[in-house]
Backbone as a ProteinNet text record, in pm:
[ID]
protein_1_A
[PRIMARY]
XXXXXXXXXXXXXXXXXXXXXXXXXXXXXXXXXXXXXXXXXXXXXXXXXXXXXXXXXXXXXXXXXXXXXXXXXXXXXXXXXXXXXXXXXXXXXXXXXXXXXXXXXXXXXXXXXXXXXXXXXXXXXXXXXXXXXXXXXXXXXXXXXXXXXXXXXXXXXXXXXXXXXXXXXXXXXXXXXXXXXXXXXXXXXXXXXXXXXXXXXXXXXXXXXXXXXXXXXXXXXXXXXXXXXXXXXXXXXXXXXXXXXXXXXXXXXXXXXXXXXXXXXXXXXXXXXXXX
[TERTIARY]
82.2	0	86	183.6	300	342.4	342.3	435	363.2	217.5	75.1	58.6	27.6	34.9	144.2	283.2	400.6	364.8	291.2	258.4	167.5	75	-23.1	-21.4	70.9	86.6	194.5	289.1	346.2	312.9	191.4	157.5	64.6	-8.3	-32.9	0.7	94.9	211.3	261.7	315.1	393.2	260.8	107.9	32.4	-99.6	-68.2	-98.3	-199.5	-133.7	-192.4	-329.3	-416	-570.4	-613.7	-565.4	-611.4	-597.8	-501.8	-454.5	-582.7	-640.8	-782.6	-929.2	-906.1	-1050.9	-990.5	-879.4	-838.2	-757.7	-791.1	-746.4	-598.9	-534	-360.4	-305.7	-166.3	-46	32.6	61.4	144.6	266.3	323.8	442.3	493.7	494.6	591.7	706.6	783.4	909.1	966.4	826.5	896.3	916.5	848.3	844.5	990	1077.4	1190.1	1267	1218.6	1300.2	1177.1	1313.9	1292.2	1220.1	1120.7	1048.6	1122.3	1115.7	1193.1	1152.8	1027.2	978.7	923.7	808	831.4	646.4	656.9	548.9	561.1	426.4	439.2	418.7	528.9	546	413.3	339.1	226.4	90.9	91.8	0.3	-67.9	-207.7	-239.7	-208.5	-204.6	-176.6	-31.1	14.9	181	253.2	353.3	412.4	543.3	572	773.3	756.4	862.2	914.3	992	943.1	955.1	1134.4	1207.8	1369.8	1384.4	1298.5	1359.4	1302.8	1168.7	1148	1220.8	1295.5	1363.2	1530.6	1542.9	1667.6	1685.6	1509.2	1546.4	1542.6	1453.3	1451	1589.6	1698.6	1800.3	1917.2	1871.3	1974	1925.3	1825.1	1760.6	1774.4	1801.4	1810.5	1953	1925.1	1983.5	2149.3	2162.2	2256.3	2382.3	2298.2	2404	2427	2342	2404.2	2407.9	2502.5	2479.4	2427	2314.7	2212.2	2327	2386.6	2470.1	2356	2245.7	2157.6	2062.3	2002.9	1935	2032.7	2142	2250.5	2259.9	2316	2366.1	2213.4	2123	2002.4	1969.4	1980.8	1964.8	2050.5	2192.8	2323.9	2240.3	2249.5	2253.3	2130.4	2022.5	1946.5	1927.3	1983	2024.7	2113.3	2200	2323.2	2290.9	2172.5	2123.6	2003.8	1951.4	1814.4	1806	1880	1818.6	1724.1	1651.3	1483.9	1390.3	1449.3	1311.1	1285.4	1331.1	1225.3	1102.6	1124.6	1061.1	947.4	980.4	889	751.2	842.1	763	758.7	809.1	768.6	730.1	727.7	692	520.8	467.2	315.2	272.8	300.1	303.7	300.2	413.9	394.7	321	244.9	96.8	-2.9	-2.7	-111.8	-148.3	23.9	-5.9	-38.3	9.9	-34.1	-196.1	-225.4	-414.6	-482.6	-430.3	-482.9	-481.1	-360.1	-317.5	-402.3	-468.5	-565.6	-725.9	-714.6	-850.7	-836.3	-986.7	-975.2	-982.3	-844.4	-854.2	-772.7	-757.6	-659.9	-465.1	-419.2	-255	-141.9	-87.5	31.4	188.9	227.1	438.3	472	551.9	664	732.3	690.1	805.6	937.9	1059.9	1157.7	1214.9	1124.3	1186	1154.8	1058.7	1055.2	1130.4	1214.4	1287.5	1375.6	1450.5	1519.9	1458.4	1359.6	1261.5	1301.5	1309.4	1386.2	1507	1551.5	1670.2	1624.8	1492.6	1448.5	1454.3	1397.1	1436.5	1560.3	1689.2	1779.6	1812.3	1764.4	1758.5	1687.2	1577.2	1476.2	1583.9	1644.6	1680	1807.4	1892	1987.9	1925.5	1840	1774.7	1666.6	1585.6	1426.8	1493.3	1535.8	1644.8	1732.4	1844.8	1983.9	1964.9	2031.5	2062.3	1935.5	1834.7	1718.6	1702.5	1670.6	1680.4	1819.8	1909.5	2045.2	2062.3	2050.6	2102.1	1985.7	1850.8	1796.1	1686	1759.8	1667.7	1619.4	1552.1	1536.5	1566.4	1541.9	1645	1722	1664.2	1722	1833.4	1836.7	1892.8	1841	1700.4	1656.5	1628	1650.3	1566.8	1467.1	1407.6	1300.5	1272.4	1180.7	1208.2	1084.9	1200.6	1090.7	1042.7	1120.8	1008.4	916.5	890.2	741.8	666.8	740	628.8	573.6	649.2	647.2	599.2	594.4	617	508.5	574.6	581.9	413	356.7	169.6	199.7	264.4	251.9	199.7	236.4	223.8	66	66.3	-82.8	-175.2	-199.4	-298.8	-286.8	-201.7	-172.1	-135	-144.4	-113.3	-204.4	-197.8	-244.6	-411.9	-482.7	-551.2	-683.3	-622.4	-691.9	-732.7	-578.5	-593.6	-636.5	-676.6	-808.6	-923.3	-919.7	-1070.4	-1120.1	-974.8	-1039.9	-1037.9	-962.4	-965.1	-973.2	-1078.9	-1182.1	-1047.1	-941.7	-890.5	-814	-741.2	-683.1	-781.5	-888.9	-995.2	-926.4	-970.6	-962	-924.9	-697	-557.8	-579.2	-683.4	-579.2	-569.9	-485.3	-449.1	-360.9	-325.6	-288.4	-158	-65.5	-8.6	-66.3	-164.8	-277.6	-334.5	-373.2	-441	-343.6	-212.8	-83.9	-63.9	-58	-43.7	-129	-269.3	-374.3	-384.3	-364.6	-318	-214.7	-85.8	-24.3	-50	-115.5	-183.4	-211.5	-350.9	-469.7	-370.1	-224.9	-222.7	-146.1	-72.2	12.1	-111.7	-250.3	-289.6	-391.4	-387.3	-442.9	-344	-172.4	-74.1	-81.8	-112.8	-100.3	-229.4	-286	-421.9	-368.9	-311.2	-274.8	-115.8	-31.4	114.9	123.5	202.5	290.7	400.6	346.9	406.4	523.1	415.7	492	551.6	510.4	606	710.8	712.1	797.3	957.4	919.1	972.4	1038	979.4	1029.5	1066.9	1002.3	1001.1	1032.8	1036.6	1026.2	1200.4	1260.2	1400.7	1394.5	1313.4	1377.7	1483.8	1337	1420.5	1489.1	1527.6	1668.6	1783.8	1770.8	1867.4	1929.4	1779.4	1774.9	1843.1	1785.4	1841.6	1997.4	2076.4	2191.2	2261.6	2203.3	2267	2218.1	2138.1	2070.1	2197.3	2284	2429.8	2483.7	2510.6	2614.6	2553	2397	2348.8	2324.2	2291.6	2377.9	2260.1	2147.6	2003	2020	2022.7	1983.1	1955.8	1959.2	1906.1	2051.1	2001.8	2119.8	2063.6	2135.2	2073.7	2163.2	2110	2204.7	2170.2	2321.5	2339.6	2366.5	2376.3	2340.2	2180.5	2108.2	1956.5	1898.1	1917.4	1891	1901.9	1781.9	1798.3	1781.3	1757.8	1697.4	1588.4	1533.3	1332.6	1307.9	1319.6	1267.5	1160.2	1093.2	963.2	968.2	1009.1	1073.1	1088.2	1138.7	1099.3	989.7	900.2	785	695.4	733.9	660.8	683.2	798.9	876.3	755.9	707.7	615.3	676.9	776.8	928.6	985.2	991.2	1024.5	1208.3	1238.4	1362	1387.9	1518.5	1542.4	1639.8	1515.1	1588.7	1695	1707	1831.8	1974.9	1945.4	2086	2130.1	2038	2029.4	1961.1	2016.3	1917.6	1906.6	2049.8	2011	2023.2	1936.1	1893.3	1847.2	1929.6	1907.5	1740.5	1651.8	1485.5	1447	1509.5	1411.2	1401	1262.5	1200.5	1247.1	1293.4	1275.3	1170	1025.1	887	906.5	991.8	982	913	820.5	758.9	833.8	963.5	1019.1	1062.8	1095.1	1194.8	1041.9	935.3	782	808.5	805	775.9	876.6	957.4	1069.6	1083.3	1040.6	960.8	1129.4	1258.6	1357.4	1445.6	1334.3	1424.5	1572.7	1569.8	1733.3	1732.8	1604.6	1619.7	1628.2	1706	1752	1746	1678.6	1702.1	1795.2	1869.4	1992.4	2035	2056.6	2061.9	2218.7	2347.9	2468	2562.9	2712	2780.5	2860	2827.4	2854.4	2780.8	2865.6	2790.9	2754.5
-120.4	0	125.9	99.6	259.3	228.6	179.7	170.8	235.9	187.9	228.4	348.1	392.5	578.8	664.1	591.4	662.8	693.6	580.2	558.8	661.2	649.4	717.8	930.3	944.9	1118.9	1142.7	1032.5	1071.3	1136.6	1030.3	1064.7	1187.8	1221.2	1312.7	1434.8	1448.5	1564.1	1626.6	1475.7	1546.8	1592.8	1532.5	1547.7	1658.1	1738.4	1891.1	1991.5	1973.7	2143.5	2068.1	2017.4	2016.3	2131	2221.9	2318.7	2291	2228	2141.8	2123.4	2037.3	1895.8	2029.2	2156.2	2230.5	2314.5	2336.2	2393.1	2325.7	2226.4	2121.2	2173.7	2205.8	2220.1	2182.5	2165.9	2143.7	2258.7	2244.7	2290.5	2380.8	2476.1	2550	2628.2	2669.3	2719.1	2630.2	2733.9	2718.4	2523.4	2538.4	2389.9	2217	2324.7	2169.2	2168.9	2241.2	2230	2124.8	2106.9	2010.3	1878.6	1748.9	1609.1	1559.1	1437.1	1414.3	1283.3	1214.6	1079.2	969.7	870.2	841.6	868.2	774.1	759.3	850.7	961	1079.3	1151.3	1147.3	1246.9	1376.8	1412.7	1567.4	1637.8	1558	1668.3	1617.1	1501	1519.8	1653	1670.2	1831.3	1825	1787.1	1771.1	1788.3	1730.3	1724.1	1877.2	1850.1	1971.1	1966.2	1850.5	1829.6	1793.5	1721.9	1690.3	1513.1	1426	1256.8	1259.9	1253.5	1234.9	1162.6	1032.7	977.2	1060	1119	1236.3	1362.2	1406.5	1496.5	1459.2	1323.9	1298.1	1301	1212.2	1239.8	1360.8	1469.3	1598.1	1667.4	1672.8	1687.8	1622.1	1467.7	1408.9	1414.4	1397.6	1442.3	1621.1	1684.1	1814.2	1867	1949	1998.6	2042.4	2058.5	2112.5	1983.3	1850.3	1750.2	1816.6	1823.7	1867.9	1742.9	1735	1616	1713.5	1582.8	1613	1600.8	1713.6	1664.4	1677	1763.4	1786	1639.9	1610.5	1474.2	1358.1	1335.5	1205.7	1199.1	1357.2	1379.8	1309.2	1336.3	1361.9	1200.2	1159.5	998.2	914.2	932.8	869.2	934.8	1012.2	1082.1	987.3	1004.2	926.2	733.6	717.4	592.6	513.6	609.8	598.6	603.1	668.5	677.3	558.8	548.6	462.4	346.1	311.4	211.3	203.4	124.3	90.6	127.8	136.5	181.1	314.5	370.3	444.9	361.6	304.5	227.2	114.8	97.7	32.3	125.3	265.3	340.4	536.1	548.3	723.7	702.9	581.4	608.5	563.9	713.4	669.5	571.8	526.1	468.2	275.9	270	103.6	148.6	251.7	238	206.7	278.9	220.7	92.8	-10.8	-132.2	-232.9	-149.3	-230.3	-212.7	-136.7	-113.6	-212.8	-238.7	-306.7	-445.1	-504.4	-634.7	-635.2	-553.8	-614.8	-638.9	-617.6	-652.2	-819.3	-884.5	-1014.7	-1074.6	-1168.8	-1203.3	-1392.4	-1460.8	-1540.5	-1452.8	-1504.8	-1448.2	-1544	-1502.8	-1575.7	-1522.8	-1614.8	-1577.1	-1629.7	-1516.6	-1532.2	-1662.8	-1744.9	-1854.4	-1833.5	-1909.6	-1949.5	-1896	-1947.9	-1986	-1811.9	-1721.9	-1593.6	-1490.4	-1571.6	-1475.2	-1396	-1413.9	-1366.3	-1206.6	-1256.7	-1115.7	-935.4	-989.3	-854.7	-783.6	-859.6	-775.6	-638.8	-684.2	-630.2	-458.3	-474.2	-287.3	-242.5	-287.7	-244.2	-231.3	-291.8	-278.4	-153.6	-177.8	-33.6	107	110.4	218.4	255.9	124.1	197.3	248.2	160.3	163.2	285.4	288	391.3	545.6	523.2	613.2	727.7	650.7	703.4	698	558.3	563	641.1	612.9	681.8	780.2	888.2	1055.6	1087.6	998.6	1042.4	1073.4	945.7	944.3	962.4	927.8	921.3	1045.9	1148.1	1263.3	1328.5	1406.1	1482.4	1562.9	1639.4	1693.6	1827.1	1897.7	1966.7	1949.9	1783.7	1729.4	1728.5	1701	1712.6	1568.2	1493.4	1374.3	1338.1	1294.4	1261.2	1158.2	1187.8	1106.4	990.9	884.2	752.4	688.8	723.7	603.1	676.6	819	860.9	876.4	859.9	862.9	723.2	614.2	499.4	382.3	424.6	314.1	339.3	458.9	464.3	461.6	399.6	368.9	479.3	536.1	650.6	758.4	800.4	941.9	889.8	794.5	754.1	801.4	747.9	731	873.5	963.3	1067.1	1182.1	1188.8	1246.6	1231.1	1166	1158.7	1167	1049.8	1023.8	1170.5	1217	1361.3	1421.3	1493.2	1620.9	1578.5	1463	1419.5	1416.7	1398.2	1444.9	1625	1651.6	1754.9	1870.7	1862	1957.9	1898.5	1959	1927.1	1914.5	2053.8	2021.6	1875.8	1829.5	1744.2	1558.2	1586.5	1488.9	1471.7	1560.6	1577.5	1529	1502.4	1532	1348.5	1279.1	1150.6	1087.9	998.1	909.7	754.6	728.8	574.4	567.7	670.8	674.3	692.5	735.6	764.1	619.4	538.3	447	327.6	288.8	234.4	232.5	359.9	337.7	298.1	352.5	311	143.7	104	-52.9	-152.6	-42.2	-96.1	-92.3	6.2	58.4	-57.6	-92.8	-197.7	-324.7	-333	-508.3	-466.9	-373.2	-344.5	-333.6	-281	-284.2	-459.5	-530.8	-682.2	-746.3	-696.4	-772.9	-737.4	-626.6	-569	-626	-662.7	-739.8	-848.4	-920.5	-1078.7	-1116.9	-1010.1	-1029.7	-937.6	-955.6	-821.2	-663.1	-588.9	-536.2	-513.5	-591.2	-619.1	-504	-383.6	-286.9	-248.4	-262.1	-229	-359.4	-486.8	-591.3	-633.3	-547.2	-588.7	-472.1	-367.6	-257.7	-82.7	-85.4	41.8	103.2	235.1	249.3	308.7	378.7	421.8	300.1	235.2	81.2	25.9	42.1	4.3	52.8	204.4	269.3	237.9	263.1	250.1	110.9	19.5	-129.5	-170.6	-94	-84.8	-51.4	32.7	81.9	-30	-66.4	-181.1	-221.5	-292.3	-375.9	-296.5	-123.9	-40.6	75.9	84.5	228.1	182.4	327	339.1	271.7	263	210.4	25.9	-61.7	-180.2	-255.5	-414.1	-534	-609.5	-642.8	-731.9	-895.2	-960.5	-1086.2	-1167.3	-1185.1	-1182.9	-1356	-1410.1	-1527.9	-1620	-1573.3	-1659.9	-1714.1	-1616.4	-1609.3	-1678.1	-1721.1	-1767.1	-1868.7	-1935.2	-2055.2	-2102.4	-2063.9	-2079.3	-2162.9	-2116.2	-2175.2	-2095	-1969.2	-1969.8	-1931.6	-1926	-1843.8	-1637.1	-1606.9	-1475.1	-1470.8	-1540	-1600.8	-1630	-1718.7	-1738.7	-1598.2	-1505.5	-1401.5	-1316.1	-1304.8	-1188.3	-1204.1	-1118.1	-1131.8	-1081.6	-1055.6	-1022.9	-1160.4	-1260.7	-1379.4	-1347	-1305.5	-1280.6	-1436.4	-1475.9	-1555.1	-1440.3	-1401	-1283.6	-1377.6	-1474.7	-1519.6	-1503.7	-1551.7	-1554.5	-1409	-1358.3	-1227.4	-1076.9	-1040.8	-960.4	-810.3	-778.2	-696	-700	-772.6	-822.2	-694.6	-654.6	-578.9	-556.1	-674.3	-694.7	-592.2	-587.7	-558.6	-435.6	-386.2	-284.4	-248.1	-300.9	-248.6	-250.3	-357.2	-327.6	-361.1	-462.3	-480.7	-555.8	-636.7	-772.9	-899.6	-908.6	-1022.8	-1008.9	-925.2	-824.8	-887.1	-833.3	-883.7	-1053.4	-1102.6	-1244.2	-1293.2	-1320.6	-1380.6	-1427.9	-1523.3	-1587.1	-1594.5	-1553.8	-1546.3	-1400.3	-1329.1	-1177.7	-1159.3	-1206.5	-1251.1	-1134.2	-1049	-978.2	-846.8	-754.6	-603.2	-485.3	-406.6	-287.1	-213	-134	-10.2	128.1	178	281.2	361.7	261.8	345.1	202.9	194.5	125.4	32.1	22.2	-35.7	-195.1	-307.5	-426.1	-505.2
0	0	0	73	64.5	-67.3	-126.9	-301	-361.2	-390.2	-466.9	-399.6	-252.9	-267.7	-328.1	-303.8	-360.6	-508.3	-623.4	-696.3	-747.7	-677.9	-734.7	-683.5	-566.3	-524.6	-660.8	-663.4	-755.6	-959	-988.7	-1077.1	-1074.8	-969	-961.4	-980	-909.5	-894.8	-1040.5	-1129.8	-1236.4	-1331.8	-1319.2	-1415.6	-1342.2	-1259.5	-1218.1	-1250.7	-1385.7	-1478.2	-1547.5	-1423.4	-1511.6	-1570.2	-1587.4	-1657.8	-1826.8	-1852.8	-1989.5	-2049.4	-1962.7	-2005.9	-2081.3	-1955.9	-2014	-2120.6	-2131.1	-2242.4	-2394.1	-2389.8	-2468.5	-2564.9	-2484.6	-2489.4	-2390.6	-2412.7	-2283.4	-2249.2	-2110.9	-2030.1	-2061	-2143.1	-2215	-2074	-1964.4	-1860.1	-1852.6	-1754.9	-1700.6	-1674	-1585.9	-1569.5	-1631.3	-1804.7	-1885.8	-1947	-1872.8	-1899.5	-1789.2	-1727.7	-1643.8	-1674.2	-1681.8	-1707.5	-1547.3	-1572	-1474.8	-1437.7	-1343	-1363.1	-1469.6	-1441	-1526	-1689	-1706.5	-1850.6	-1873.5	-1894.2	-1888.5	-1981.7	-2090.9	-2203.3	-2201.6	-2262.5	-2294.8	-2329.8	-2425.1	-2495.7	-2424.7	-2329.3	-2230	-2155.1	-2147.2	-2108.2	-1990.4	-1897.5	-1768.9	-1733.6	-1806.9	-1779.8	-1772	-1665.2	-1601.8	-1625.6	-1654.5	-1691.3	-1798.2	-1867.2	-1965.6	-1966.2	-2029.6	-2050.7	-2129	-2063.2	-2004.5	-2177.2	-2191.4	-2368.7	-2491.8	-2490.5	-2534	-2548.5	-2456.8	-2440.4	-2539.8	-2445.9	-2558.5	-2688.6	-2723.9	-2889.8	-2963.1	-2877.9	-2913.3	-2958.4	-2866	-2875.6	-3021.8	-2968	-3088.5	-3219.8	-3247.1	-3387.7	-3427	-3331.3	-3375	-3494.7	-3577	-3699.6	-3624.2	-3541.1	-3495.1	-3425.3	-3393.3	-3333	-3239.7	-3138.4	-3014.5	-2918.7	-2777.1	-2699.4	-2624.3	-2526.7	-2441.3	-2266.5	-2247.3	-2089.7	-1985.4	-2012.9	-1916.1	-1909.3	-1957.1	-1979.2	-1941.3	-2006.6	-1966.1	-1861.2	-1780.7	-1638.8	-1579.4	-1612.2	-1488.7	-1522.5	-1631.8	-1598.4	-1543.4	-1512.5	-1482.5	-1314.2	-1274.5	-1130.1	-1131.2	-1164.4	-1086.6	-1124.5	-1194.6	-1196.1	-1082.7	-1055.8	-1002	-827.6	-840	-712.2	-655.3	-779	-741.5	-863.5	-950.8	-1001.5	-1074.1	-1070.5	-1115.2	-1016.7	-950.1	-780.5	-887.3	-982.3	-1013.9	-1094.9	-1168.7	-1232.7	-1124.4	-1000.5	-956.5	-829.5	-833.8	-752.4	-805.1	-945.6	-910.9	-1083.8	-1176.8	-1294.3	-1319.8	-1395.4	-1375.1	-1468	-1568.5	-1679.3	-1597.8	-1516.6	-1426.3	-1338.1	-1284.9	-1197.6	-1336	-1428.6	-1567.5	-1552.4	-1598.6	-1631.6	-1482.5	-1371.1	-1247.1	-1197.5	-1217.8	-1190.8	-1342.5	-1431.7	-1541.4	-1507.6	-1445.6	-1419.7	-1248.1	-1213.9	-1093.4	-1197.2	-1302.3	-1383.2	-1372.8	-1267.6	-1288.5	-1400.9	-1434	-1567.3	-1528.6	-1639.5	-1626.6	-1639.3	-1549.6	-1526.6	-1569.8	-1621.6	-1710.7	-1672.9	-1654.5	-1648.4	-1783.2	-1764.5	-1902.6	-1890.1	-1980.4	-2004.7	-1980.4	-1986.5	-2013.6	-2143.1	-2244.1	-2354	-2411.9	-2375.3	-2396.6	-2319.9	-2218.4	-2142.2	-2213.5	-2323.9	-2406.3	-2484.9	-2457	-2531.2	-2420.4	-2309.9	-2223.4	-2290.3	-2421.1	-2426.1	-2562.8	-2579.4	-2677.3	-2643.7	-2526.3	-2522.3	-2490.4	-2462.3	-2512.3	-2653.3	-2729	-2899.1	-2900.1	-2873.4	-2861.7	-2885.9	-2735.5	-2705.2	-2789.6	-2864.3	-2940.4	-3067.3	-3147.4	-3277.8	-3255.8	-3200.5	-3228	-3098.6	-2998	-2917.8	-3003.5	-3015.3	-3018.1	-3179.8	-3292.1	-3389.3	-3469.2	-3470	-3598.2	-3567.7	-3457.9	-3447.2	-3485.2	-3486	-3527.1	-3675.5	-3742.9	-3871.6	-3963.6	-3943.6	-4025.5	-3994.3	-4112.5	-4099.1	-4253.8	-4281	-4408.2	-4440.5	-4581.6	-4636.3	-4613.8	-4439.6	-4407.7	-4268.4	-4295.8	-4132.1	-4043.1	-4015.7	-3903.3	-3869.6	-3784.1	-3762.3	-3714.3	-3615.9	-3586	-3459.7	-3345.7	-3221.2	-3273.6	-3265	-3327.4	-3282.2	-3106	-3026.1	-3027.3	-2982.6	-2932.2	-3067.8	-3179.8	-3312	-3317.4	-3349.8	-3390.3	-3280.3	-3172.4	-3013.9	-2921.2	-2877.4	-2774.2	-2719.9	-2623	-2575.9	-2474.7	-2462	-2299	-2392.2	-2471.5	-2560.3	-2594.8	-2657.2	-2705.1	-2598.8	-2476.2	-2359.3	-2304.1	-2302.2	-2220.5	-2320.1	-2442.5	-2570.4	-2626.2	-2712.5	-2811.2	-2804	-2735.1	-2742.2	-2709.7	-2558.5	-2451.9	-2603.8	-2679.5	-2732.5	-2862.5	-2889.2	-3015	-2998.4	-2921.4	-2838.2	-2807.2	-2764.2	-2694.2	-2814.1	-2951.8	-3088.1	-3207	-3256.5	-3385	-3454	-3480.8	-3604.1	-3628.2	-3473.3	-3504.8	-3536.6	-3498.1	-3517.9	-3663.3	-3714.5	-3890.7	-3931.1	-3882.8	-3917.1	-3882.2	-3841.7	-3806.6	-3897.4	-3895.8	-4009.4	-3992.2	-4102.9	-4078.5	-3906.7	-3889.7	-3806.3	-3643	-3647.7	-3557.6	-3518.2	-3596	-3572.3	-3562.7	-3596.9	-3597.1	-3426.8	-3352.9	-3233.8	-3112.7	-3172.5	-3115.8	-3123.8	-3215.4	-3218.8	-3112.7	-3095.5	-3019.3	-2871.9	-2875.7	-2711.8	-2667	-2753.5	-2735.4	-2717.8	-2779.8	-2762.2	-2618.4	-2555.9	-2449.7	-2327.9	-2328.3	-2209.8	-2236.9	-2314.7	-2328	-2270.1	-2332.2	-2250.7	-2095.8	-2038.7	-1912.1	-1826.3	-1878.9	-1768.4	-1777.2	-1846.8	-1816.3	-1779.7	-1842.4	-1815.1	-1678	-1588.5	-1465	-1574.8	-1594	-1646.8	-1822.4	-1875.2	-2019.1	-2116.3	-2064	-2159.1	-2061.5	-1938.8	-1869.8	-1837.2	-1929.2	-1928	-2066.3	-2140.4	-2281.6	-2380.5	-2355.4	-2455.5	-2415.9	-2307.5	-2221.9	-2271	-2288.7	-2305.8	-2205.6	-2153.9	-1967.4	-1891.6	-1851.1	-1808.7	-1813.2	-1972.1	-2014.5	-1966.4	-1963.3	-1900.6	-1768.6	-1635.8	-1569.1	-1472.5	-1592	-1525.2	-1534.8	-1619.4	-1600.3	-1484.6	-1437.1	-1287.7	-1163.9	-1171.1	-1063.5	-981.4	-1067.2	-989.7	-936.4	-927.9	-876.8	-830.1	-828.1	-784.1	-646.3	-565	-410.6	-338.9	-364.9	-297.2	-370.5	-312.4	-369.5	-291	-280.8	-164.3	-157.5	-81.3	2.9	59.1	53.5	105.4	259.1	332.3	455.3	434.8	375.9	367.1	482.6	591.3	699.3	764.5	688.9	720.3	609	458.3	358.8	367.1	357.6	360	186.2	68.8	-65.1	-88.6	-4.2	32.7	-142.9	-184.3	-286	-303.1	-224.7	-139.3	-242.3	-178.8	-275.1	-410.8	-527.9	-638.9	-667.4	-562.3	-598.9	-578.1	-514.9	-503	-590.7	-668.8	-757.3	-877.6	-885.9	-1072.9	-1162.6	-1167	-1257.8	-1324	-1196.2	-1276.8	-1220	-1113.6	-1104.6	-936.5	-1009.1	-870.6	-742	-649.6	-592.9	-497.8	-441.5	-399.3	-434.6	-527.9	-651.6	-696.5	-757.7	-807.2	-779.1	-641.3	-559.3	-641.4	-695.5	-787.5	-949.5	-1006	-1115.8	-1236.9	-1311.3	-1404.2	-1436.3	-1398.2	-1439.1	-1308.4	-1225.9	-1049.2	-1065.5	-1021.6	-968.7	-843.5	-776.8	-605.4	-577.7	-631.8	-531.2	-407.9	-362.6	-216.2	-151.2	-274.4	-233.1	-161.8	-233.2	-160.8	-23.1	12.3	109.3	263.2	206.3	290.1	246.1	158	209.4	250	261.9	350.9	457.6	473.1	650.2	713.7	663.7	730.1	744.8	726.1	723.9	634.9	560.8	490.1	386.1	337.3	223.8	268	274.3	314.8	210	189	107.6	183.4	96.2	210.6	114.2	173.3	81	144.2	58.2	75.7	8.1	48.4	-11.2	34.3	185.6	310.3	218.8	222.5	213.2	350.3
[MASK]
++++++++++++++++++++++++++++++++++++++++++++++++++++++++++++++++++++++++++++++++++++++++++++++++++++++++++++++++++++++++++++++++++++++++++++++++++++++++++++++++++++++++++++++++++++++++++++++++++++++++++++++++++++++++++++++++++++++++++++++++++++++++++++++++++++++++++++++++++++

């Protein structure tokens, strides 16, 4: 229940400016200049910051080749600090797919043999990220941010969708690309009532980022191997599919903090410094 309020004040917070919704525009002040942690669309009416991979491609697709130090820095710093605990408690996008996956439905784990599919959003993030706003631009050099054109379901639900509704002209303007994402939406929240988090497991480039730091950022778990017995109990609780024994900080982990509660031996520790 403290995760899910963290969860939910948090999405609150960055998505603010209801004034957006009666005026069917977004947010242009001061502070859509600063990156939010999570994965939150820019042209959402509500939205008050600015979506950190959005922002990047803004930058790297720009005519000029500029590097993004403000964006890198602010994802390294908070990587470096927290890991994925953003990803399991301040991004509103995994409260989305976690209120979807309490829709009673039949529930499914990722196989084995699909585990391999996690590496897909690191592809993501070099290919639709970094390389295509890079290189592939038109004929005045400009490129183009391809996850949030081509991908990305956050822009859809919190973008796209509000400010089609809320202005005739763009009713007008939709078209095959319009309905391309609306497609992918629909199969990501079908995957999200029956899978634990499937864009956040396979396709997300935050995450990607983020899960890099897991092994070396200053907040992580600890397992007090005198108290472990490898009951396995914790695994069975992880809906990640992570063996938290073995692998307490697992490039996949959120930091929800489920296992840490089931542990009928107190053996699982969150800490926040560098002291082992």
């Amino acid at each position: 229940m403290k995760r899910k309020l963290v969860q939910i004040i948090t999405s609150i917070g960055i998505n603010s400016y209801f004034k957006g919704f009666f005026e069917g525009d977004i947010y242009k002040g001061n502070l859509k200049k600063i990156c939010v942690p999570g994965l939150n669309c820019y042209s959402c009416p509500s939205a008050l910051g600015s979506c950190p991979i959005g922002s990047l491609q803004a930058i790297i697709s720009d005519i000029k080749y500029k590097f993004s130090f403000y964006v890198v820095g602010f994802l390294m710093l908070l990587g470096g600090l927290l890991g994925r605990f953003i990803c399991g408690w301040l991004c509103p996008f995994g409260l989305i797919q976690e209120l979807l996956y309490k829709i009673p439905s039949p529930k499914f784990r990722v196989s084995k043999r699909f585990e391999k599919l996690k590496y897909l959003k690191y592809v993501i993030l070099i290919v639709f990220v970094i390389l295509l706003p890079m290189f592939w631009v038109n004929d005045i050099g400009m490129g183009s941010p391809t996850f949030c054109k081509y991908i990305c379901p956050v822009g859809t639900i919190e973008g796209g969708i509000p400010l089609v509704i809320l202005n005739e002209s763009l009713r007008l303007a939709i078209g095959f690309l319009f309905v391309w994402k609306i497609a992918l939406l629909i199969i990501i929240i079908i995957l999200s009532i029956v899978i634990f988090r499937p864009f956040c497991r396979f396709i997300c480039p935050l995450g990607a980022i983020y899960s890099l730091f897991n092994p070396i950022s200053v907040y992580k778990l600890n397992i007090d191997l005198d108290k472990c017995t490898q009951c396995g109990i914790c695994s069975q609780k992880c809906k990640l599919d992570i063996e938290v024994y073995k692998n307490p900080n697992s490039l996949e982990c959120i930091r929800c903090g489920e296992c840490i509660d089931s542990c009928p031996h107190n053996a699982i520790k969150s800490q926040f410094g560098f002291k082992e």
